[in-house]
Amino acid sequence: MCVALTTINKKMRMMMHTTIAQLRSLKLDGFATGLEDQLTQSGMAALSFEERLALLVDREIYCRNDRKLARLLKNAHLKYAQAAIEDIDTRAGRGIDRREVMSLALSDWVTAGHSVLITGPTGAGKSWLACALAQHACRRGYSAMYQRVPRLQEELRIRHGSGAFGKWLLQMAKTDVLVLDDWGMGAIDSATRSDLLELIDDRAANRATIITSQLPVEHWHAWIGDATIADAILDRLMQHNHRLTLTGDSLRTERSKTKKKEKIITPS
C-alpha cells in the first residue's frame, strides 16, 4: 500500500513538473509561479478547483501588468524614473496643490489629449513633476516618452540626415504622453520650429503633451520666433491645457546645503 502511494505521489510530482514547464514555455510565468506556490501551501487543499484556478489567473494578470509597466517605464526614458505623484513635495511656498495634481493625474487628461504646462524658476521641481505625471500614466497602462528640447534640436538634425525623421515622428504621434522638458531654454532655428509644429500638430487633441519651462507661457510666442509658426503651435497647445506654476527656492540648492551639513564632523 505504501509503495503504491509513493509511486502515485512520484507520478503526480513528475506530472506537475511537466505542467509547470509547459506553462513557462507558453510564457504563463505568473500562472506557473502561482502553481508552484500552491503546491507548497498546505491550506490550498481546502480550496475548490475553481477557487485555486481563480487565484492562478489573478497571479498571471498581476505578473503581466508588472511586466508591462516595466516595459513602459524603460521605453519612456524618464529623467526621474522613480518620481511618483504620491511623493510630491507640497510645502508652503512651492505653489503646488496636492489635490489639484492628484485630480489631474486621476482624470482623463491622457485619453482626452490635453496639454499640461508646468512653469517656474530653475530647480523648482518642474522636470520631476512632469516625470511623476508621466510615470503615473505608465502605471495606468499608457506609453510615455521624455525629450529634452535643447538636446532635441541636434537629434532632429541627425534624424533628418539619416532619413529617420518620418519614422520617429510616427512613433511620437502614437505615444500617449510626451514630455518636452526645458522648453524655451536657448534659441531654436527655423528647421526645429517646423519640426516642433509637425510634432505638436500630430498630437493636438489626440495625445497628451507635458511641457516644462522657465519661461512664463506669455513669453513662448517670442521664443518660438516665427509669428506664423508660433501662432500655430500655441493654438494647438492651448486648446485644452492645465497650467501648474511652481514657485520657491531651488530644490537643488536645498539638497546641496543638506549634504554639506551631513558631511560636517562633530568633534567627540
PDB file of C-alpha atoms in Angstrom:
ATOM      1  CA  MET A   1       0.000   0.000   0.000  1.00  0.00           C
ATOM      2  CA  CYS A   2       2.786   2.415   0.983  1.00  0.00           C
ATOM      3  CA  VAL A   3       4.715   1.502  -2.165  1.00  0.00           C
ATOM      4  CA  ALA A   4       1.630   2.220  -4.300  1.00  0.00           C
ATOM      5  CA  LEU A   5       1.094   5.640  -2.664  1.00  0.00           C
ATOM      6  CA  THR A   6       4.754   6.512  -3.130  1.00  0.00           C
ATOM      7  CA  THR A   7       4.509   5.606  -6.815  1.00  0.00           C
ATOM      8  CA  ILE A   8       1.379   7.704  -7.252  1.00  0.00           C
ATOM      9  CA  ASN A   9       2.961  10.719  -5.494  1.00  0.00           C
ATOM     10  CA  LYS A  10       6.054  10.401  -7.645  1.00  0.00           C
ATOM     11  CA  LYS A  11       3.945  10.367 -10.808  1.00  0.00           C
ATOM     12  CA  MET A  12       1.981  13.399  -9.580  1.00  0.00           C
ATOM     13  CA  ARG A  13       5.172  15.347  -8.913  1.00  0.00           C
ATOM     14  CA  MET A  14       6.501  14.481 -12.363  1.00  0.00           C
ATOM     15  CA  MET A  15       3.212  15.494 -13.955  1.00  0.00           C
ATOM     16  CA  MET A  16       3.172  18.839 -12.118  1.00  0.00           C
ATOM     17  CA  HIS A  17       6.812  19.440 -13.033  1.00  0.00           C
ATOM     18  CA  THR A  18       5.908  18.880 -16.691  1.00  0.00           C
ATOM     19  CA  THR A  19       2.837  21.117 -16.398  1.00  0.00           C
ATOM     20  CA  ILE A  20       4.860  23.955 -14.865  1.00  0.00           C
ATOM     21  CA  ALA A  21       7.480  23.634 -17.613  1.00  0.00           C
ATOM     22  CA  GLN A  22       4.736  23.767 -20.249  1.00  0.00           C
ATOM     23  CA  LEU A  23       3.203  26.850 -18.631  1.00  0.00           C
ATOM     24  CA  ARG A  24       6.553  28.622 -18.760  1.00  0.00           C
ATOM     25  CA  SER A  25       7.039  27.585 -22.403  1.00  0.00           C
ATOM     26  CA  LEU A  26       3.689  29.274 -23.084  1.00  0.00           C
ATOM     27  CA  LYS A  27       5.029  32.375 -21.255  1.00  0.00           C
ATOM     28  CA  LEU A  28       2.480  31.979 -18.463  1.00  0.00           C
ATOM     29  CA  ASP A  29       5.133  32.668 -15.834  1.00  0.00           C
ATOM     30  CA  GLY A  30       2.731  34.153 -13.307  1.00  0.00           C
ATOM     31  CA  PHE A  31       0.468  31.110 -13.586  1.00  0.00           C
ATOM     32  CA  ALA A  32       3.459  28.750 -13.242  1.00  0.00           C
ATOM     33  CA  THR A  33       4.892  30.556 -10.213  1.00  0.00           C
ATOM     34  CA  GLY A  34       1.462  30.629  -8.580  1.00  0.00           C
ATOM     35  CA  LEU A  35       1.055  26.897  -9.127  1.00  0.00           C
ATOM     36  CA  GLU A  36       4.478  26.234  -7.586  1.00  0.00           C
ATOM     37  CA  ASP A  37       3.475  28.276  -4.553  1.00  0.00           C
ATOM     38  CA  GLN A  38       0.156  26.443  -4.226  1.00  0.00           C
ATOM     39  CA  LEU A  39       1.941  23.090  -4.177  1.00  0.00           C
ATOM     40  CA  THR A  40       3.898  24.180  -1.083  1.00  0.00           C
ATOM     41  CA  GLN A  41       0.948  25.689   0.801  1.00  0.00           C
ATOM     42  CA  SER A  42      -0.973  23.143   2.867  1.00  0.00           C
ATOM     43  CA  GLY A  43      -4.028  25.414   3.188  1.00  0.00           C
ATOM     44  CA  MET A  44      -4.665  25.195  -0.550  1.00  0.00           C
ATOM     45  CA  ALA A  45      -6.126  21.703  -0.158  1.00  0.00           C
ATOM     46  CA  ALA A  46      -9.191  23.241   1.479  1.00  0.00           C
ATOM     47  CA  LEU A  47      -9.970  25.353  -1.603  1.00  0.00           C
ATOM     48  CA  SER A  48     -12.037  24.159  -4.528  1.00  0.00           C
ATOM     49  CA  PHE A  49     -10.626  23.724  -8.023  1.00  0.00           C
ATOM     50  CA  GLU A  50     -12.455  26.862  -9.180  1.00  0.00           C
ATOM     51  CA  GLU A  51     -11.023  28.943  -6.307  1.00  0.00           C
ATOM     52  CA  ARG A  52      -7.469  27.755  -6.938  1.00  0.00           C
ATOM     53  CA  LEU A  53      -7.863  28.418 -10.650  1.00  0.00           C
ATOM     54  CA  ALA A  54      -9.139  31.955  -9.967  1.00  0.00           C
ATOM     55  CA  LEU A  55      -6.092  32.644  -7.782  1.00  0.00           C
ATOM     56  CA  LEU A  56      -3.757  31.430 -10.530  1.00  0.00           C
ATOM     57  CA  VAL A  57      -5.445  33.619 -13.145  1.00  0.00           C
ATOM     58  CA  ASP A  58      -5.142  36.637 -10.820  1.00  0.00           C
ATOM     59  CA  ARG A  59      -1.444  35.875 -10.348  1.00  0.00           C
ATOM     60  CA  GLU A  60      -0.904  35.774 -14.117  1.00  0.00           C
ATOM     61  CA  ILE A  61      -2.707  39.099 -14.605  1.00  0.00           C
ATOM     62  CA  TYR A  62      -0.618  40.802 -11.907  1.00  0.00           C
ATOM     63  CA  CYS A  63       2.559  39.383 -13.402  1.00  0.00           C
ATOM     64  CA  ARG A  64       1.667  40.639 -16.871  1.00  0.00           C
ATOM     65  CA  ASN A  65       0.787  44.079 -15.551  1.00  0.00           C
ATOM     66  CA  ASP A  66       4.162  44.269 -13.778  1.00  0.00           C
ATOM     67  CA  ARG A  67       5.986  43.304 -16.963  1.00  0.00           C
ATOM     68  CA  LYS A  68       4.022  45.829 -18.992  1.00  0.00           C
ATOM     69  CA  LEU A  69       4.781  48.614 -16.504  1.00  0.00           C
ATOM     70  CA  ALA A  70       8.489  47.753 -16.520  1.00  0.00           C
ATOM     71  CA  ARG A  71       8.486  47.849 -20.329  1.00  0.00           C
ATOM     72  CA  LEU A  72       6.616  51.171 -20.485  1.00  0.00           C
ATOM     73  CA  LEU A  73       8.963  52.818 -17.968  1.00  0.00           C
ATOM     74  CA  LYS A  74      12.035  51.512 -19.777  1.00  0.00           C
ATOM     75  CA  ASN A  75      10.819  52.851 -23.121  1.00  0.00           C
ATOM     76  CA  ALA A  76       9.850  56.220 -21.594  1.00  0.00           C
ATOM     77  CA  HIS A  77      13.466  57.118 -20.688  1.00  0.00           C
ATOM     78  CA  LEU A  78      12.200  59.422 -17.934  1.00  0.00           C
ATOM     79  CA  LYS A  79      14.819  61.684 -16.385  1.00  0.00           C
ATOM     80  CA  TYR A  80      13.450  60.784 -12.952  1.00  0.00           C
ATOM     81  CA  ALA A  81      12.187  57.227 -13.398  1.00  0.00           C
ATOM     82  CA  GLN A  82      11.311  56.840  -9.693  1.00  0.00           C
ATOM     83  CA  ALA A  83       9.284  60.062  -9.492  1.00  0.00           C
ATOM     84  CA  ALA A  84       5.783  59.379  -8.176  1.00  0.00           C
ATOM     85  CA  ILE A  85       2.892  61.758  -7.577  1.00  0.00           C
ATOM     86  CA  GLU A  86       2.447  60.254  -4.091  1.00  0.00           C
ATOM     87  CA  ASP A  87       5.850  61.748  -3.162  1.00  0.00           C
ATOM     88  CA  ILE A  88       5.141  65.312  -4.330  1.00  0.00           C
ATOM     89  CA  ASP A  89       6.617  67.983  -2.054  1.00  0.00           C
ATOM     90  CA  THR A  90       3.720  70.315  -1.222  1.00  0.00           C
ATOM     91  CA  ARG A  91       5.436  72.504   1.347  1.00  0.00           C
ATOM     92  CA  ALA A  92       4.151  76.075   1.607  1.00  0.00           C
ATOM     93  CA  GLY A  93       5.730  78.398  -0.924  1.00  0.00           C
ATOM     94  CA  ARG A  94       6.165  75.809  -3.675  1.00  0.00           C
ATOM     95  CA  GLY A  95       2.929  76.673  -5.442  1.00  0.00           C
ATOM     96  CA  ILE A  96       1.776  73.041  -5.618  1.00  0.00           C
ATOM     97  CA  ASP A  97      -1.686  71.976  -4.519  1.00  0.00           C
ATOM     98  CA  ARG A  98      -1.658  68.210  -3.927  1.00  0.00           C
ATOM     99  CA  ARG A  99      -5.399  67.952  -4.538  1.00  0.00           C
ATOM    100  CA  GLU A 100      -5.044  69.745  -7.865  1.00  0.00           C
ATOM    101  CA  VAL A 101      -2.212  67.462  -9.015  1.00  0.00           C
ATOM    102  CA  MET A 102      -3.982  64.294  -7.858  1.00  0.00           C
ATOM    103  CA  SER A 103      -7.201  65.405  -9.524  1.00  0.00           C
ATOM    104  CA  LEU A 104      -5.283  65.941 -12.768  1.00  0.00           C
ATOM    105  CA  ALA A 105      -3.424  62.628 -12.522  1.00  0.00           C
ATOM    106  CA  LEU A 106      -6.624  60.673 -11.948  1.00  0.00           C
ATOM    107  CA  SER A 107      -8.607  62.464 -14.669  1.00  0.00           C
ATOM    108  CA  ASP A 108      -8.873  61.543 -18.340  1.00  0.00           C
ATOM    109  CA  TRP A 109      -6.304  64.141 -19.494  1.00  0.00           C
ATOM    110  CA  VAL A 110      -4.269  61.456 -21.274  1.00  0.00           C
ATOM    111  CA  THR A 111      -7.105  59.956 -23.317  1.00  0.00           C
ATOM    112  CA  ALA A 112      -8.508  63.439 -23.998  1.00  0.00           C
ATOM    113  CA  GLY A 113      -5.161  64.606 -25.390  1.00  0.00           C
ATOM    114  CA  HIS A 114      -4.780  67.586 -23.045  1.00  0.00           C
ATOM    115  CA  SER A 115      -1.606  69.627 -22.540  1.00  0.00           C
ATOM    116  CA  VAL A 116      -0.013  70.129 -19.123  1.00  0.00           C
ATOM    117  CA  LEU A 117       2.104  73.291 -18.955  1.00  0.00           C
ATOM    118  CA  ILE A 118       4.471  73.443 -15.974  1.00  0.00           C
ATOM    119  CA  THR A 119       6.391  76.692 -15.443  1.00  0.00           C
ATOM    120  CA  GLY A 120       8.587  78.061 -12.684  1.00  0.00           C
ATOM    121  CA  PRO A 121      12.158  79.047 -11.797  1.00  0.00           C
ATOM    122  CA  THR A 122      15.151  76.749 -12.194  1.00  0.00           C
ATOM    123  CA  GLY A 123      15.357  73.993  -9.605  1.00  0.00           C
ATOM    124  CA  ALA A 124      11.693  74.321  -8.597  1.00  0.00           C
ATOM    125  CA  GLY A 125      10.954  70.696  -9.485  1.00  0.00           C
ATOM    126  CA  LYS A 126       9.301  71.092 -12.893  1.00  0.00           C
ATOM    127  CA  SER A 127      11.079  68.139 -14.529  1.00  0.00           C
ATOM    128  CA  TRP A 128      10.432  65.921 -11.515  1.00  0.00           C
ATOM    129  CA  LEU A 129       6.711  66.749 -11.514  1.00  0.00           C
ATOM    130  CA  ALA A 130       6.482  66.128 -15.270  1.00  0.00           C
ATOM    131  CA  CYS A 131       8.158  62.734 -14.847  1.00  0.00           C
ATOM    132  CA  ALA A 132       5.842  61.896 -11.938  1.00  0.00           C
ATOM    133  CA  LEU A 133       2.780  62.566 -14.106  1.00  0.00           C
ATOM    134  CA  ALA A 134       4.249  60.530 -16.968  1.00  0.00           C
ATOM    135  CA  GLN A 135       5.168  57.697 -14.593  1.00  0.00           C
ATOM    136  CA  HIS A 136       1.611  57.652 -13.239  1.00  0.00           C
ATOM    137  CA  ALA A 137       0.312  57.445 -16.813  1.00  0.00           C
ATOM    138  CA  CYS A 138       2.563  54.407 -17.347  1.00  0.00           C
ATOM    139  CA  ARG A 139       1.126  52.834 -14.221  1.00  0.00           C
ATOM    140  CA  ARG A 140      -2.298  53.222 -15.823  1.00  0.00           C
ATOM    141  CA  GLY A 141      -1.096  51.426 -18.937  1.00  0.00           C
ATOM    142  CA  TYR A 142      -0.233  54.389 -21.191  1.00  0.00           C
ATOM    143  CA  SER A 143       3.003  54.812 -23.127  1.00  0.00           C
ATOM    144  CA  ALA A 144       5.257  57.807 -22.463  1.00  0.00           C
ATOM    145  CA  MET A 145       8.418  59.412 -23.819  1.00  0.00           C
ATOM    146  CA  TYR A 146      10.763  62.004 -22.328  1.00  0.00           C
ATOM    147  CA  GLN A 147      12.539  64.504 -24.586  1.00  0.00           C
ATOM    148  CA  ARG A 148      14.725  67.425 -23.567  1.00  0.00           C
ATOM    149  CA  VAL A 149      14.124  70.276 -26.031  1.00  0.00           C
ATOM    150  CA  PRO A 150      17.687  71.734 -26.096  1.00  0.00           C
ATOM    151  CA  ARG A 151      19.075  68.291 -26.989  1.00  0.00           C
ATOM    152  CA  LEU A 152      16.187  67.532 -29.335  1.00  0.00           C
ATOM    153  CA  GLN A 153      17.352  70.161 -31.840  1.00  0.00           C
ATOM    154  CA  GLU A 154      20.562  68.258 -32.611  1.00  0.00           C
ATOM    155  CA  GLU A 155      18.779  64.894 -32.576  1.00  0.00           C
ATOM    156  CA  LEU A 156      16.282  66.141 -35.161  1.00  0.00           C
ATOM    157  CA  ARG A 157      19.121  67.296 -37.401  1.00  0.00           C
ATOM    158  CA  ILE A 158      20.664  63.823 -37.212  1.00  0.00           C
ATOM    159  CA  ARG A 159      17.344  62.122 -37.941  1.00  0.00           C
ATOM    160  CA  HIS A 160      16.779  64.281 -40.998  1.00  0.00           C
ATOM    161  CA  GLY A 161      20.266  63.428 -42.240  1.00  0.00           C
ATOM    162  CA  SER A 162      19.758  59.692 -41.778  1.00  0.00           C
ATOM    163  CA  GLY A 163      16.242  59.667 -43.190  1.00  0.00           C
ATOM    164  CA  ALA A 164      14.774  58.502 -39.868  1.00  0.00           C
ATOM    165  CA  PHE A 165      12.726  61.623 -39.105  1.00  0.00           C
ATOM    166  CA  GLY A 166       9.473  60.310 -40.598  1.00  0.00           C
ATOM    167  CA  LYS A 167       9.640  57.085 -38.591  1.00  0.00           C
ATOM    168  CA  TRP A 168      10.443  58.989 -35.397  1.00  0.00           C
ATOM    169  CA  LEU A 169       7.567  61.419 -35.994  1.00  0.00           C
ATOM    170  CA  LEU A 170       5.177  58.494 -36.436  1.00  0.00           C
ATOM    171  CA  GLN A 171       6.437  56.942 -33.187  1.00  0.00           C
ATOM    172  CA  MET A 172       5.887  60.216 -31.310  1.00  0.00           C
ATOM    173  CA  ALA A 173       2.377  60.539 -32.772  1.00  0.00           C
ATOM    174  CA  LYS A 174       1.474  57.139 -31.288  1.00  0.00           C
ATOM    175  CA  THR A 175       2.983  57.843 -27.845  1.00  0.00           C
ATOM    176  CA  ASP A 176       0.256  58.586 -25.294  1.00  0.00           C
ATOM    177  CA  VAL A 177       2.249  61.065 -23.182  1.00  0.00           C
ATOM    178  CA  LEU A 178       5.154  63.157 -24.497  1.00  0.00           C
ATOM    179  CA  VAL A 179       7.285  65.163 -22.043  1.00  0.00           C
ATOM    180  CA  LEU A 180       9.078  68.163 -23.584  1.00  0.00           C
ATOM    181  CA  ASP A 181      11.453  69.311 -20.857  1.00  0.00           C
ATOM    182  CA  ASP A 182      13.286  72.677 -20.704  1.00  0.00           C
ATOM    183  CA  TRP A 183      11.084  74.281 -23.359  1.00  0.00           C
ATOM    184  CA  GLY A 184      12.316  77.789 -24.170  1.00  0.00           C
ATOM    185  CA  MET A 185      15.893  77.198 -22.995  1.00  0.00           C
ATOM    186  CA  GLY A 186      18.159  78.523 -25.750  1.00  0.00           C
ATOM    187  CA  ALA A 187      17.380  79.707 -29.265  1.00  0.00           C
ATOM    188  CA  ILE A 188      15.975  77.389 -31.934  1.00  0.00           C
ATOM    189  CA  ASP A 189      16.487  77.514 -35.696  1.00  0.00           C
ATOM    190  CA  SER A 190      13.849  77.560 -38.409  1.00  0.00           C
ATOM    191  CA  ALA A 191      14.107  73.800 -39.087  1.00  0.00           C
ATOM    192  CA  THR A 192      13.430  72.980 -35.419  1.00  0.00           C
ATOM    193  CA  ARG A 193      10.446  75.346 -35.355  1.00  0.00           C
ATOM    194  CA  SER A 194       8.919  73.496 -38.286  1.00  0.00           C
ATOM    195  CA  ASP A 195       9.655  70.109 -36.714  1.00  0.00           C
ATOM    196  CA  LEU A 196       8.062  71.151 -33.410  1.00  0.00           C
ATOM    197  CA  LEU A 197       4.949  72.237 -35.287  1.00  0.00           C
ATOM    198  CA  GLU A 198       4.754  68.865 -37.031  1.00  0.00           C
ATOM    199  CA  LEU A 199       5.265  67.078 -33.718  1.00  0.00           C
ATOM    200  CA  ILE A 200       2.612  69.041 -31.843  1.00  0.00           C
ATOM    201  CA  ASP A 201       0.173  69.100 -34.740  1.00  0.00           C
ATOM    202  CA  ASP A 202       0.166  65.276 -34.852  1.00  0.00           C
ATOM    203  CA  ARG A 203      -0.676  65.179 -31.162  1.00  0.00           C
ATOM    204  CA  ALA A 204      -3.205  68.011 -30.866  1.00  0.00           C
ATOM    205  CA  ALA A 205      -6.452  66.807 -29.244  1.00  0.00           C
ATOM    206  CA  ASN A 206      -5.321  63.171 -29.698  1.00  0.00           C
ATOM    207  CA  ARG A 207      -2.283  62.657 -27.462  1.00  0.00           C
ATOM    208  CA  ALA A 208      -1.239  64.309 -24.194  1.00  0.00           C
ATOM    209  CA  THR A 209       1.812  66.577 -24.012  1.00  0.00           C
ATOM    210  CA  ILE A 210       3.617  67.821 -20.899  1.00  0.00           C
ATOM    211  CA  ILE A 211       5.826  70.905 -21.282  1.00  0.00           C
ATOM    212  CA  THR A 212       8.152  72.332 -18.639  1.00  0.00           C
ATOM    213  CA  SER A 213       9.683  75.775 -18.975  1.00  0.00           C
ATOM    214  CA  GLN A 214      11.367  78.534 -17.009  1.00  0.00           C
ATOM    215  CA  LEU A 215       9.658  80.987 -19.353  1.00  0.00           C
ATOM    216  CA  PRO A 216       6.115  82.078 -18.470  1.00  0.00           C
ATOM    217  CA  VAL A 217       3.617  80.933 -21.095  1.00  0.00           C
ATOM    218  CA  GLU A 218       3.141  84.550 -22.235  1.00  0.00           C
ATOM    219  CA  HIS A 219       6.759  84.584 -23.474  1.00  0.00           C
ATOM    220  CA  TRP A 220       6.592  81.386 -25.532  1.00  0.00           C
ATOM    221  CA  HIS A 221       5.432  83.173 -28.674  1.00  0.00           C
ATOM    222  CA  ALA A 222       8.513  85.399 -28.686  1.00  0.00           C
ATOM    223  CA  TRP A 223      10.823  82.436 -28.010  1.00  0.00           C
ATOM    224  CA  ILE A 224       9.491  80.427 -30.958  1.00  0.00           C
ATOM    225  CA  GLY A 225      10.349  83.419 -33.124  1.00  0.00           C
ATOM    226  CA  ASP A 226       8.369  82.965 -36.321  1.00  0.00           C
ATOM    227  CA  ALA A 227       4.954  84.545 -35.732  1.00  0.00           C
ATOM    228  CA  THR A 228       3.050  82.204 -38.068  1.00  0.00           C
ATOM    229  CA  ILE A 229       4.547  79.019 -36.631  1.00  0.00           C
ATOM    230  CA  ALA A 230       4.264  80.340 -33.068  1.00  0.00           C
ATOM    231  CA  ASP A 231       0.554  81.028 -33.576  1.00  0.00           C
ATOM    232  CA  ALA A 232       0.029  77.512 -34.944  1.00  0.00           C
ATOM    233  CA  ILE A 233       1.956  75.772 -32.137  1.00  0.00           C
ATOM    234  CA  LEU A 234       0.367  77.726 -29.314  1.00  0.00           C
ATOM    235  CA  ASP A 235      -3.117  77.399 -30.797  1.00  0.00           C
ATOM    236  CA  ARG A 236      -2.765  73.606 -30.625  1.00  0.00           C
ATOM    237  CA  LEU A 237      -1.219  73.555 -27.151  1.00  0.00           C
ATOM    238  CA  MET A 238      -3.803  75.919 -25.666  1.00  0.00           C
ATOM    239  CA  GLN A 239      -6.915  74.121 -26.936  1.00  0.00           C
ATOM    240  CA  HIS A 240      -7.210  72.090 -23.724  1.00  0.00           C
ATOM    241  CA  ASN A 241      -4.495  72.739 -21.161  1.00  0.00           C
ATOM    242  CA  HIS A 242      -3.768  72.530 -17.453  1.00  0.00           C
ATOM    243  CA  ARG A 243      -1.291  75.042 -16.012  1.00  0.00           C
ATOM    244  CA  LEU A 244       0.887  74.426 -12.970  1.00  0.00           C
ATOM    245  CA  THR A 245       3.092  77.289 -11.820  1.00  0.00           C
ATOM    246  CA  LEU A 246       5.809  76.298  -9.348  1.00  0.00           C
ATOM    247  CA  THR A 247       7.460  78.808  -7.025  1.00  0.00           C
ATOM    248  CA  GLY A 248      10.064  78.879  -4.283  1.00  0.00           C
ATOM    249  CA  ASP A 249      13.815  78.408  -3.969  1.00  0.00           C
ATOM    250  CA  SER A 250      15.789  75.830  -5.916  1.00  0.00           C
ATOM    251  CA  LEU A 251      15.448  72.319  -4.517  1.00  0.00           C
ATOM    252  CA  ARG A 252      18.929  71.552  -5.840  1.00  0.00           C
ATOM    253  CA  THR A 253      20.373  74.286  -3.617  1.00  0.00           C
ATOM    254  CA  GLU A 254      18.468  72.884  -0.624  1.00  0.00           C
ATOM    255  CA  ARG A 255      19.789  69.362  -1.276  1.00  0.00           C
ATOM    256  CA  SER A 256      23.320  70.717  -1.657  1.00  0.00           C
ATOM    257  CA  LYS A 257      23.101  72.503   1.697  1.00  0.00           C
ATOM    258  CA  THR A 258      21.733  69.353   3.349  1.00  0.00           C
ATOM    259  CA  LYS A 259      24.610  67.249   2.006  1.00  0.00           C
ATOM    260  CA  LYS A 260      27.180  69.769   3.243  1.00  0.00           C
ATOM    261  CA  LYS A 261      25.643  69.667   6.722  1.00  0.00           C
ATOM    262  CA  GLU A 262      25.764  65.873   6.689  1.00  0.00           C
ATOM    263  CA  LYS A 263      29.489  65.991   5.886  1.00  0.00           C
ATOM    264  CA  ILE A 264      30.294  68.130   8.929  1.00  0.00           C
ATOM    265  CA  ILE A 265      32.024  66.005  11.538  1.00  0.00           C
ATOM    266  CA  THR A 266      31.275  66.954  15.117  1.00  0.00           C
ATOM    267  CA  PRO A 267      34.362  66.596  17.402  1.00  0.00           C
ATOM    268  CA  SER A 268      33.913  63.923  20.031  1.00  0.00           C
TER     269      SER A 268
END
